[in-house]
Every structure is written in structure tokens, then in C-alpha cells.
Coordinates of N, CA and C in Angstrom, one line a residue:
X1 N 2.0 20.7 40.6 CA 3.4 20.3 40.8 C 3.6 19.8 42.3
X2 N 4.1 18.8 42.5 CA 4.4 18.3 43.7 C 5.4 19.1 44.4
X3 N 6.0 19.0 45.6 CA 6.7 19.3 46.4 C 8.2 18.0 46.4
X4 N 8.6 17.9 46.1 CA 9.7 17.2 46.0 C 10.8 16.9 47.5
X5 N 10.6 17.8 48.0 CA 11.2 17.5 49.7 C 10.3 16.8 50.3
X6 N 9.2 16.5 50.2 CA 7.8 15.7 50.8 C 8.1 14.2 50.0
X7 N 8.8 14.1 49.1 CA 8.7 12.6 48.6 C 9.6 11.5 49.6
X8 N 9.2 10.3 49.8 CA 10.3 9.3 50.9 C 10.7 8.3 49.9
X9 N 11.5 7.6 50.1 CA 11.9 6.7 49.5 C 12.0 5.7 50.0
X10 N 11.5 4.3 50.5 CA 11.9 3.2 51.1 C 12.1 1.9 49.9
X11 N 12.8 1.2 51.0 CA 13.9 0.1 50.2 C 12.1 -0.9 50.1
X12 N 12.2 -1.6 49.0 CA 11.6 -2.7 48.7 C 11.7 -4.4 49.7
X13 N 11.0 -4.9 50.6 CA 11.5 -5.9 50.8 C 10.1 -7.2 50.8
X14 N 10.6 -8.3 51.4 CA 9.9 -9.4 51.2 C 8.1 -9.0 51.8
X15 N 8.3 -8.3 52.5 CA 7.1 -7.6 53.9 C 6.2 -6.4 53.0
X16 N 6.7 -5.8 52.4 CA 6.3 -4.6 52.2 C 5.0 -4.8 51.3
X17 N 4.2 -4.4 51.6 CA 2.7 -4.5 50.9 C 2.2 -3.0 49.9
X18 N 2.2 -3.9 48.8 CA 2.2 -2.9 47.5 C 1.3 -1.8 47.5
X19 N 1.0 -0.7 47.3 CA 0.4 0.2 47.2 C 0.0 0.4 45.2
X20 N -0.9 1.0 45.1 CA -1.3 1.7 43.7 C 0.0 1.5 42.9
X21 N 0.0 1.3 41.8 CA 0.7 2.3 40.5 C 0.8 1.4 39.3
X22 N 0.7 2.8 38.7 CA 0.6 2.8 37.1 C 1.7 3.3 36.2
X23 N 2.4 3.0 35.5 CA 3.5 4.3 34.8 C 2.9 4.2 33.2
X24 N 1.9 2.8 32.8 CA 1.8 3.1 31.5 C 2.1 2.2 30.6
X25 N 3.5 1.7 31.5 CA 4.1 0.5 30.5 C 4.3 -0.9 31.2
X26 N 3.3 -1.5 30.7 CA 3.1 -2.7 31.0 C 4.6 -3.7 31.7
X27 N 5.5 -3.4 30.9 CA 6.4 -4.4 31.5 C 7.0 -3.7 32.6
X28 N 6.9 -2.9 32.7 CA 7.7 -1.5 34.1 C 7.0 -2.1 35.4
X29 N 5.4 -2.0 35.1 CA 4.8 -2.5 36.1 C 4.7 -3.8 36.7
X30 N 4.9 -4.8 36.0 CA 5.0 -5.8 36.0 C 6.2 -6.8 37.0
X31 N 7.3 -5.8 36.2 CA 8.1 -5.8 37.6 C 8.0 -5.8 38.7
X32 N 7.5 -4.5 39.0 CA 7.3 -4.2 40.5 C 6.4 -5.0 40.8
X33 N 5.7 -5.2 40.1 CA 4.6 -6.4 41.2 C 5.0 -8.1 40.9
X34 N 5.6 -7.9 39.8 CA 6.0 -9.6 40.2 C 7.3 -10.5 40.2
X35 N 8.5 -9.2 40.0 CA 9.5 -9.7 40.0 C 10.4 -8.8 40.9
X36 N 10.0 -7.7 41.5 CA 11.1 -7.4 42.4 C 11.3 -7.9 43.3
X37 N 10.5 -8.2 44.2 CA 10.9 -8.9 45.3 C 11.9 -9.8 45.1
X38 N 11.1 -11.1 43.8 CA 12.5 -12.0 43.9 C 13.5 -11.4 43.5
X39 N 13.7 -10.2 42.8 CA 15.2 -9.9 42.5 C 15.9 -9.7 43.5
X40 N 15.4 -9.1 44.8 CA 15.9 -8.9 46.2 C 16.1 -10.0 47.2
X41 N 14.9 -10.9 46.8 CA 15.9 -12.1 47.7 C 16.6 -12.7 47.0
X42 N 17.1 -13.0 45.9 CA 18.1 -13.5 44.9 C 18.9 -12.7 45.0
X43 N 19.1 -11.9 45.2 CA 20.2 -10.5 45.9 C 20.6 -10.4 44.0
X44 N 19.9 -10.0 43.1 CA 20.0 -9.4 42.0 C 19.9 -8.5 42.0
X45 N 19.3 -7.3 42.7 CA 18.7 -6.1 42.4 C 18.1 -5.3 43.7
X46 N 17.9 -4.2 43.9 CA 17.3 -3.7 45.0 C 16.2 -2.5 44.5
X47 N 15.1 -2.7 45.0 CA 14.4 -1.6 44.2 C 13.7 -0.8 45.2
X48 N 14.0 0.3 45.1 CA 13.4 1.2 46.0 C 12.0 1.7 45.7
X49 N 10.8 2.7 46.6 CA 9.9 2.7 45.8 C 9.8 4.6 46.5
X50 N 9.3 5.1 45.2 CA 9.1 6.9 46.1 C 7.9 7.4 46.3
X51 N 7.5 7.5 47.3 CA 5.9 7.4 47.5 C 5.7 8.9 47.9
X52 N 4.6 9.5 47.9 CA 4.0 10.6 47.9 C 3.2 10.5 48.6
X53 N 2.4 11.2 50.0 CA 1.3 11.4 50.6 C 0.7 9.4 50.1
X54 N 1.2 8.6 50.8 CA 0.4 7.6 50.5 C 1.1 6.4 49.6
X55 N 1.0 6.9 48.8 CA 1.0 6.6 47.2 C 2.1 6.2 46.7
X56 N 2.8 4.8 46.2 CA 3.9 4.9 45.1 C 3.6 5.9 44.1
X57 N 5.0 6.4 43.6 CA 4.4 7.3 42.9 C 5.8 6.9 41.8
X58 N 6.6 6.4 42.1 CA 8.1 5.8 41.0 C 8.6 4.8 41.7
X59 N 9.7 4.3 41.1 CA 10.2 3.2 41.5 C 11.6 3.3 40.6
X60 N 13.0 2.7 41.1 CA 14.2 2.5 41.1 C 14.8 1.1 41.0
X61 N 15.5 0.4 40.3 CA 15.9 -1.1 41.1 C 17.6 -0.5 40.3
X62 N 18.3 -1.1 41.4 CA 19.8 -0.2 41.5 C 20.0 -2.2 41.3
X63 N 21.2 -2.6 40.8 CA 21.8 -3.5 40.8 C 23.7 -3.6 40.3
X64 N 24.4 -4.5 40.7 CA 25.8 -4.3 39.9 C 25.8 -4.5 38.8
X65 N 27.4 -3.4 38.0 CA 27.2 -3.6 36.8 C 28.8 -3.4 36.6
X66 N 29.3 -3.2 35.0 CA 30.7 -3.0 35.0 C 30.6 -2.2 33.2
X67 N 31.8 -1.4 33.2 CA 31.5 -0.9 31.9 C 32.4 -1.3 31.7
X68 N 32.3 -2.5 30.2 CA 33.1 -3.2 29.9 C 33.9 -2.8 28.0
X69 N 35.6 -3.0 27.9 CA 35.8 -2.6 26.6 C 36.6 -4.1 26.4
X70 N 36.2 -4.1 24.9 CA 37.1 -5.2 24.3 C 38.2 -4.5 23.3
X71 N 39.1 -4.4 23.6 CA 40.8 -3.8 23.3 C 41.1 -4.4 22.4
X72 N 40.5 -5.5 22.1 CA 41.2 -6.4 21.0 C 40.6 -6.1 19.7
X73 N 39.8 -5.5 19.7 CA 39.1 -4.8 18.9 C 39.2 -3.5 18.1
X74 N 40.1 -3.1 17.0 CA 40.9 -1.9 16.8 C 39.7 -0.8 17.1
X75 N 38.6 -1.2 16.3 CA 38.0 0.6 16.5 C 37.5 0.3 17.9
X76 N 37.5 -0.7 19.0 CA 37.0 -0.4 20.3 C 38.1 0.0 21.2
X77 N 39.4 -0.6 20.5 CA 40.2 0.2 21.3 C 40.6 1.4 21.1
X78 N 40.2 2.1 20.1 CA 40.3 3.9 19.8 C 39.3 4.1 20.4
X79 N 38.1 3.4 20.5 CA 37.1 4.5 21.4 C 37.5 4.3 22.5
X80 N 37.9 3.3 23.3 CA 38.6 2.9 24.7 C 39.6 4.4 24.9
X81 N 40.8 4.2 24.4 CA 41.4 5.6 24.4 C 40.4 6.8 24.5
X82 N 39.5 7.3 24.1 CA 38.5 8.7 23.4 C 37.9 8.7 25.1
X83 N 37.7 7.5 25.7 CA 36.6 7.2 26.4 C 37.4 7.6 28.0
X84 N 38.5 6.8 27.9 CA 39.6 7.6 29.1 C 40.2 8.6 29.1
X85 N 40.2 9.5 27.7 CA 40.6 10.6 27.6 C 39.2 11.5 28.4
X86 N 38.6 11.6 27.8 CA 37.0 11.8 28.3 C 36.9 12.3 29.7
X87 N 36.6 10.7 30.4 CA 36.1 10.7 31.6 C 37.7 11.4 32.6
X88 N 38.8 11.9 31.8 CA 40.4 12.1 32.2 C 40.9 10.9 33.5
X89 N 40.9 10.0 33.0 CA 41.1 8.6 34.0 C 42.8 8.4 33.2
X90 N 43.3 8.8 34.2 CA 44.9 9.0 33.8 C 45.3 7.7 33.8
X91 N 46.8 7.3 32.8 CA 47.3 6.5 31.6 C 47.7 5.1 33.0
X92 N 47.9 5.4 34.0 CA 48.2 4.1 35.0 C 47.3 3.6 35.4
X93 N 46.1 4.3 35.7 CA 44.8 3.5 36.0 C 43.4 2.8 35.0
X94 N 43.9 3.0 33.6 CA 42.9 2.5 32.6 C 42.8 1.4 33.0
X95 N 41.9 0.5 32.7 CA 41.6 -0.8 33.0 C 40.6 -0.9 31.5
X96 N 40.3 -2.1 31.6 CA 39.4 -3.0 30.8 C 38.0 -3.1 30.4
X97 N 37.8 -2.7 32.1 CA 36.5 -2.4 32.9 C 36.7 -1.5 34.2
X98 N 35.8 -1.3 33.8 CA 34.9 -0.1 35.5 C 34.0 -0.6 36.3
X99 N 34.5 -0.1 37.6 CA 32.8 -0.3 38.7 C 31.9 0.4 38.0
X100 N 30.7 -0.6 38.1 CA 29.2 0.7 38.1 C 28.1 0.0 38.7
X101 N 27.5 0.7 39.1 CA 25.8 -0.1 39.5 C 25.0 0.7 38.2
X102 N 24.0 -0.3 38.0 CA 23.3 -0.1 36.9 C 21.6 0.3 37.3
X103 N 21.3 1.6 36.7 CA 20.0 1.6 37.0 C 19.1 0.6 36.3
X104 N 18.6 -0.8 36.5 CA 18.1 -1.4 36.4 C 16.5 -1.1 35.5
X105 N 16.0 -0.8 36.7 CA 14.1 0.2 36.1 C 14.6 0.8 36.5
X106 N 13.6 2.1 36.2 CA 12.8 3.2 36.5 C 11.7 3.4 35.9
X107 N 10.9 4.3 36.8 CA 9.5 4.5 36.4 C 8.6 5.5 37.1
X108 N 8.5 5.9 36.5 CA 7.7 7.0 37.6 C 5.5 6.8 36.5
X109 N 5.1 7.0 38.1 CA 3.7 6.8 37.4 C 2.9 7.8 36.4
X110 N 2.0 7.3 35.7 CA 1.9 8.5 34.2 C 1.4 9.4 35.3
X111 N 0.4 9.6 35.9 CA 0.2 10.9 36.3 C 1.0 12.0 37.2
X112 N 2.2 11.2 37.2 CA 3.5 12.5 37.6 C 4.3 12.9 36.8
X113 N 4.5 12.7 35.6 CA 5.1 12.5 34.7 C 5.3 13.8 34.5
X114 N 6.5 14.4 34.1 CA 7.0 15.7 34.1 C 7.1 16.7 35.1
X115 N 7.2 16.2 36.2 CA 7.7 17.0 37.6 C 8.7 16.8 38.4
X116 N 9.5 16.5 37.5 CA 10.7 15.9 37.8 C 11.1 15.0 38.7
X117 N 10.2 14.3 39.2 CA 10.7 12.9 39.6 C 11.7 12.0 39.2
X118 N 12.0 12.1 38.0 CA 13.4 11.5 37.3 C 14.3 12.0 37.5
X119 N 14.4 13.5 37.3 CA 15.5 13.5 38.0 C 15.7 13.5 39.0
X120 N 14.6 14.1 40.0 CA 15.0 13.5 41.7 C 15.8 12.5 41.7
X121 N 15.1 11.2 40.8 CA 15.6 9.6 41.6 C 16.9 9.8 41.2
X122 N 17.6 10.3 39.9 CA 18.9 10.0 39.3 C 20.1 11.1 40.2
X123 N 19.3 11.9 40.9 CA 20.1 12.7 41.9 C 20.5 12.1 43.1
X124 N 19.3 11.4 43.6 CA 19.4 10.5 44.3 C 20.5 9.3 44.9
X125 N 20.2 8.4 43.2 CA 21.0 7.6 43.6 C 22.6 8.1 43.2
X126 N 22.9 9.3 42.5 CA 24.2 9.8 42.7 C 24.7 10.2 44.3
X127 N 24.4 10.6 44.9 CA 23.8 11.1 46.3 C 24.4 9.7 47.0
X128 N 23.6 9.0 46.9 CA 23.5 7.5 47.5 C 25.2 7.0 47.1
X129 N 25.5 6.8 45.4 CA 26.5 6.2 45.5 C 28.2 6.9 45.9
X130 N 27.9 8.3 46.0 CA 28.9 9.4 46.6 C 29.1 8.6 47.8
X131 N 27.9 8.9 48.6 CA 28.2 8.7 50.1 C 28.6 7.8 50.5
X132 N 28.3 6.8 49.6 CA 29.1 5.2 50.1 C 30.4 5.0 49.5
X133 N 31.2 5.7 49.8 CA 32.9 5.6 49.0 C 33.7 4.3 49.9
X134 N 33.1 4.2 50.8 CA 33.4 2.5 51.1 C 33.8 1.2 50.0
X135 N 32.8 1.2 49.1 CA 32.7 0.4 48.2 C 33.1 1.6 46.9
X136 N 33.4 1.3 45.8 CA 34.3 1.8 44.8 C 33.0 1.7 43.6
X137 N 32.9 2.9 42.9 CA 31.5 3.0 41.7 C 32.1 4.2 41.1
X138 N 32.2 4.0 39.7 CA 32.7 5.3 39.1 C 31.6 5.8 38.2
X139 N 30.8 4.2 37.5 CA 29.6 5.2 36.7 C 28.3 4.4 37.2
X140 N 27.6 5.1 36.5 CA 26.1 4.5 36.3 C 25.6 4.3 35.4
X141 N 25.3 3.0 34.9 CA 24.9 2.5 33.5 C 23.6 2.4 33.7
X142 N 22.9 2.4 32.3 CA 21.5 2.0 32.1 C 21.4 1.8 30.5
X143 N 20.4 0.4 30.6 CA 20.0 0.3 29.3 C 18.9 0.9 28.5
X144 N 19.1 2.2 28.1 CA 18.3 2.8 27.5 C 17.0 2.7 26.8
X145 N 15.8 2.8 26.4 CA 14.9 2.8 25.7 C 14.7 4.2 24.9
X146 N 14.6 3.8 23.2 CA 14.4 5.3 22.8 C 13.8 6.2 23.2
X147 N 13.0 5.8 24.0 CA 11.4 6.7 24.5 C 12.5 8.0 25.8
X148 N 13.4 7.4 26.1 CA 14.0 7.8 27.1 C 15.5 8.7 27.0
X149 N 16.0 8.4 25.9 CA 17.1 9.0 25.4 C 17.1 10.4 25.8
X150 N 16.5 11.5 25.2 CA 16.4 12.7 25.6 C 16.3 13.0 27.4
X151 N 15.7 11.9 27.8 CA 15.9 12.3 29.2 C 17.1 12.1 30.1
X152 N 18.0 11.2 30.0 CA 19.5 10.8 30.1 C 20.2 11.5 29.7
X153 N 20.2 11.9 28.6 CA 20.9 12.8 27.9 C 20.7 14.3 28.6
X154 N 19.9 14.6 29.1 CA 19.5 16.1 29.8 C 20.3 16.1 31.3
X155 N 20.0 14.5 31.7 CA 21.0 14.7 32.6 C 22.2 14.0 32.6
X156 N 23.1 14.1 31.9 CA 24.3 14.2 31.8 C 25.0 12.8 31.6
X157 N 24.2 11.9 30.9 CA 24.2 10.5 30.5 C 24.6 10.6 28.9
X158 N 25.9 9.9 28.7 CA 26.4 9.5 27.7 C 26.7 8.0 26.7
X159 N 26.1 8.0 25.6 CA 25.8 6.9 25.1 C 27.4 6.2 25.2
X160 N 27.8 4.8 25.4 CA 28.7 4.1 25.7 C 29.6 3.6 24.5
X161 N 28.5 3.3 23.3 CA 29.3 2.8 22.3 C 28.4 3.3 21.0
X162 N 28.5 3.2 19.4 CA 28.2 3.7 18.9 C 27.1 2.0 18.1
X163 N 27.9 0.9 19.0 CA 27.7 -0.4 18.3 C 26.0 -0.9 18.5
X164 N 25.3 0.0 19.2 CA 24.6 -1.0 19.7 C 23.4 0.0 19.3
X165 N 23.5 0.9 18.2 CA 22.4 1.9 17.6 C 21.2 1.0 17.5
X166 N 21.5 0.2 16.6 CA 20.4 -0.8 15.4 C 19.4 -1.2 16.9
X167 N 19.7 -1.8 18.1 CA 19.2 -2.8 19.4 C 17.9 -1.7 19.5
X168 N 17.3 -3.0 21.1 CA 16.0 -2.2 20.9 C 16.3 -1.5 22.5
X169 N 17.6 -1.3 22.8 CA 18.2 -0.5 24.3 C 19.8 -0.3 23.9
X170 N 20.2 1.0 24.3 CA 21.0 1.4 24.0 C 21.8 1.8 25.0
X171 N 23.2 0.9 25.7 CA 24.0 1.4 27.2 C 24.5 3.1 27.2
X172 N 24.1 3.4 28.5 CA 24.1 5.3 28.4 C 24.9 5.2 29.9
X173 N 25.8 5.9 30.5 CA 26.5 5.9 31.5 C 26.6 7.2 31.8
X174 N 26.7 7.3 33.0 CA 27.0 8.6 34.1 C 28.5 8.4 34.6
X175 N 29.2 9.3 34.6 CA 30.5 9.4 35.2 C 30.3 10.3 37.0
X176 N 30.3 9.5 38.0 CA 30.1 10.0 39.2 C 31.1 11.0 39.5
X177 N 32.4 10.4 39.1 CA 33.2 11.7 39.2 C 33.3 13.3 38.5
X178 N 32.6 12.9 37.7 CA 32.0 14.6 37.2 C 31.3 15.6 38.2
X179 N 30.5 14.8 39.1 CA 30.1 15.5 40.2 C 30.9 16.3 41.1
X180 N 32.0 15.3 41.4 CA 33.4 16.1 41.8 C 34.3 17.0 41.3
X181 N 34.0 16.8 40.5 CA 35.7 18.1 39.5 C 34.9 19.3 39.2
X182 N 36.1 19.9 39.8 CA 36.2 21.3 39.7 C 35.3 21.7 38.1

């Protein structure tokens, strides 16, 4: 088991020269080595990387996002209602849509796998987006993979709509302000 206070995290940039990693899944990796960068200088995406003694050992890419309802829509506007009742986002401030940044990837490499590195990073970037109340973020979305459901779900990640079961990703959101209430 690793040490978790010993892990760093640096931002991804044009300079930064790749180290090791594996998580297992081909397109995860794939990323990191051949599309993040450009997602950062296209200012799409920002991906961090969490290294260990050396070593990538996971990786993050944070980008904007918005959690969006269509009202025109009877049963999307009863879950709309269900959904601000919920998150308790009182009757003057509903909107349409919400801030969110979206966890883009994640990945942590197979041989760390179950030491909680996941949730480090998702503590993290709560952490991250608290501190910046400069800029306005209420959730955190991600497009889910089955493989992953149980892990979102453990931490406190709630599926978004009931519409999008059948897909091969499923939108799962974090409410930041749950962190805060009492």
C-alpha cells in the first residue's frame, strides 16, 4: 500500500517528458501519450499527472462542462423538479443548466489499482474546485463506463438521467455543495 501524502501531482504541459504507464486500457493510455498535450494547447482540457517516487502512476484531464435539462420535455421536466429538489437549489435560482467541470479521463496504472488513488484524485479535484470560488462550479460530471459505476457511486456520484441506460457511458455528477452542508 502506498503512502498517499507522498503522491505529487503536476499539471501536464507542452515540455513535460512522459514517464512509464500502463492502466490496462488501451484508449486511457493513448490519451496521455497522444492527445493530451493537444487538448492543452487547444485549451480543451487540462490533465494532470500523479506520480509516485518517480513514476506516473494516474492521470486526470479536468475540462468545462454544464449539466444540462430540457424542460420541454414532460418527464425531463419532473426529473428537473426531483433533481432541484435533491441537490435543495431553491425555487429562484433553478436554471436550465449548471456550472460543472467535467472529469474528462481518469486512470490510474493497473499495478496501483485498489489503493485508493481514485479516490485521492476525486478528493482532489473537489479540493481544487472549492478553493477556486472565484470562478462558479456546482457539480462534477463524468461520463461513466460500466466498469466504473460502483466506483462513483461509492463516492458520492449520482447518475444524471435515467435516458442514457441502453449508451456505452452513462453522465454521473457530483454536487460540490454537499461538501458544504451541514
Amino acid at each position: 500500500m502506498i503512502n498517499l501524502n507522498a503522491l505529487t501531482i503536476n499539471k501536464l504541459d507542452q515540455d513535460y517528458d512522459f514517464k512509464w504507464f500502463d492502466c490496462g486500457d488501451v484508449d486511457l493510455n493513448n490519451f496521455l501519450f497522444n492527445d493530451a498535450k493537444n487538448y492543452y494547447t487547444e485549451m480543451m482540457a487540462v490533465t494532470y499527472l500523479v506520480e509516485y517516487e518517480g513514476k506516473t502512476i494516474a492521470y486526470f484531464s479536468l475540462l468545462n462542462d454544464k449539466v444540462v435539462f430540457d424542460t420541454s420535455n414532460i418527464p425531463a421536466k419532473g426529473f428537473w423538479n426531483h433533481f432541484n429538489r435533491r441537490n435543495r437549489i431553491p425555487n429562484p435560482k433553478r436554471r436550465k443548466n449548471y456550472p460543472a467541470v467535467k472529469i474528462g479521463r481518469l486512470a490510474v496504472a493497473s499495478e496501483f489499482n485498489g489503493q485508493g488513488i481514485g479516490r485521492f484524485i476525486l478528493h482532489t479535484v473537489q479540493k481544487l474546485l472549492l478553493g477556486r470560488m472565484d470562478i462558479a462550479c456546482r457539480f462534477i460530471t463524468v461520463d461513466a463506463y460500466p466498469t466504473a459505476f460502483d466506483f462513483y457511486r461509492k463516492n458520492a456520484f449520482e447518475f444524471l438521467s435515467a435516458e442514457d441506460v441502453k449508451e456505452s457511458t452513462r453522465l454521473m455528477y457530483f454536487d460540490l455543495k454537499s461538501i458544504l452542508l451541514p
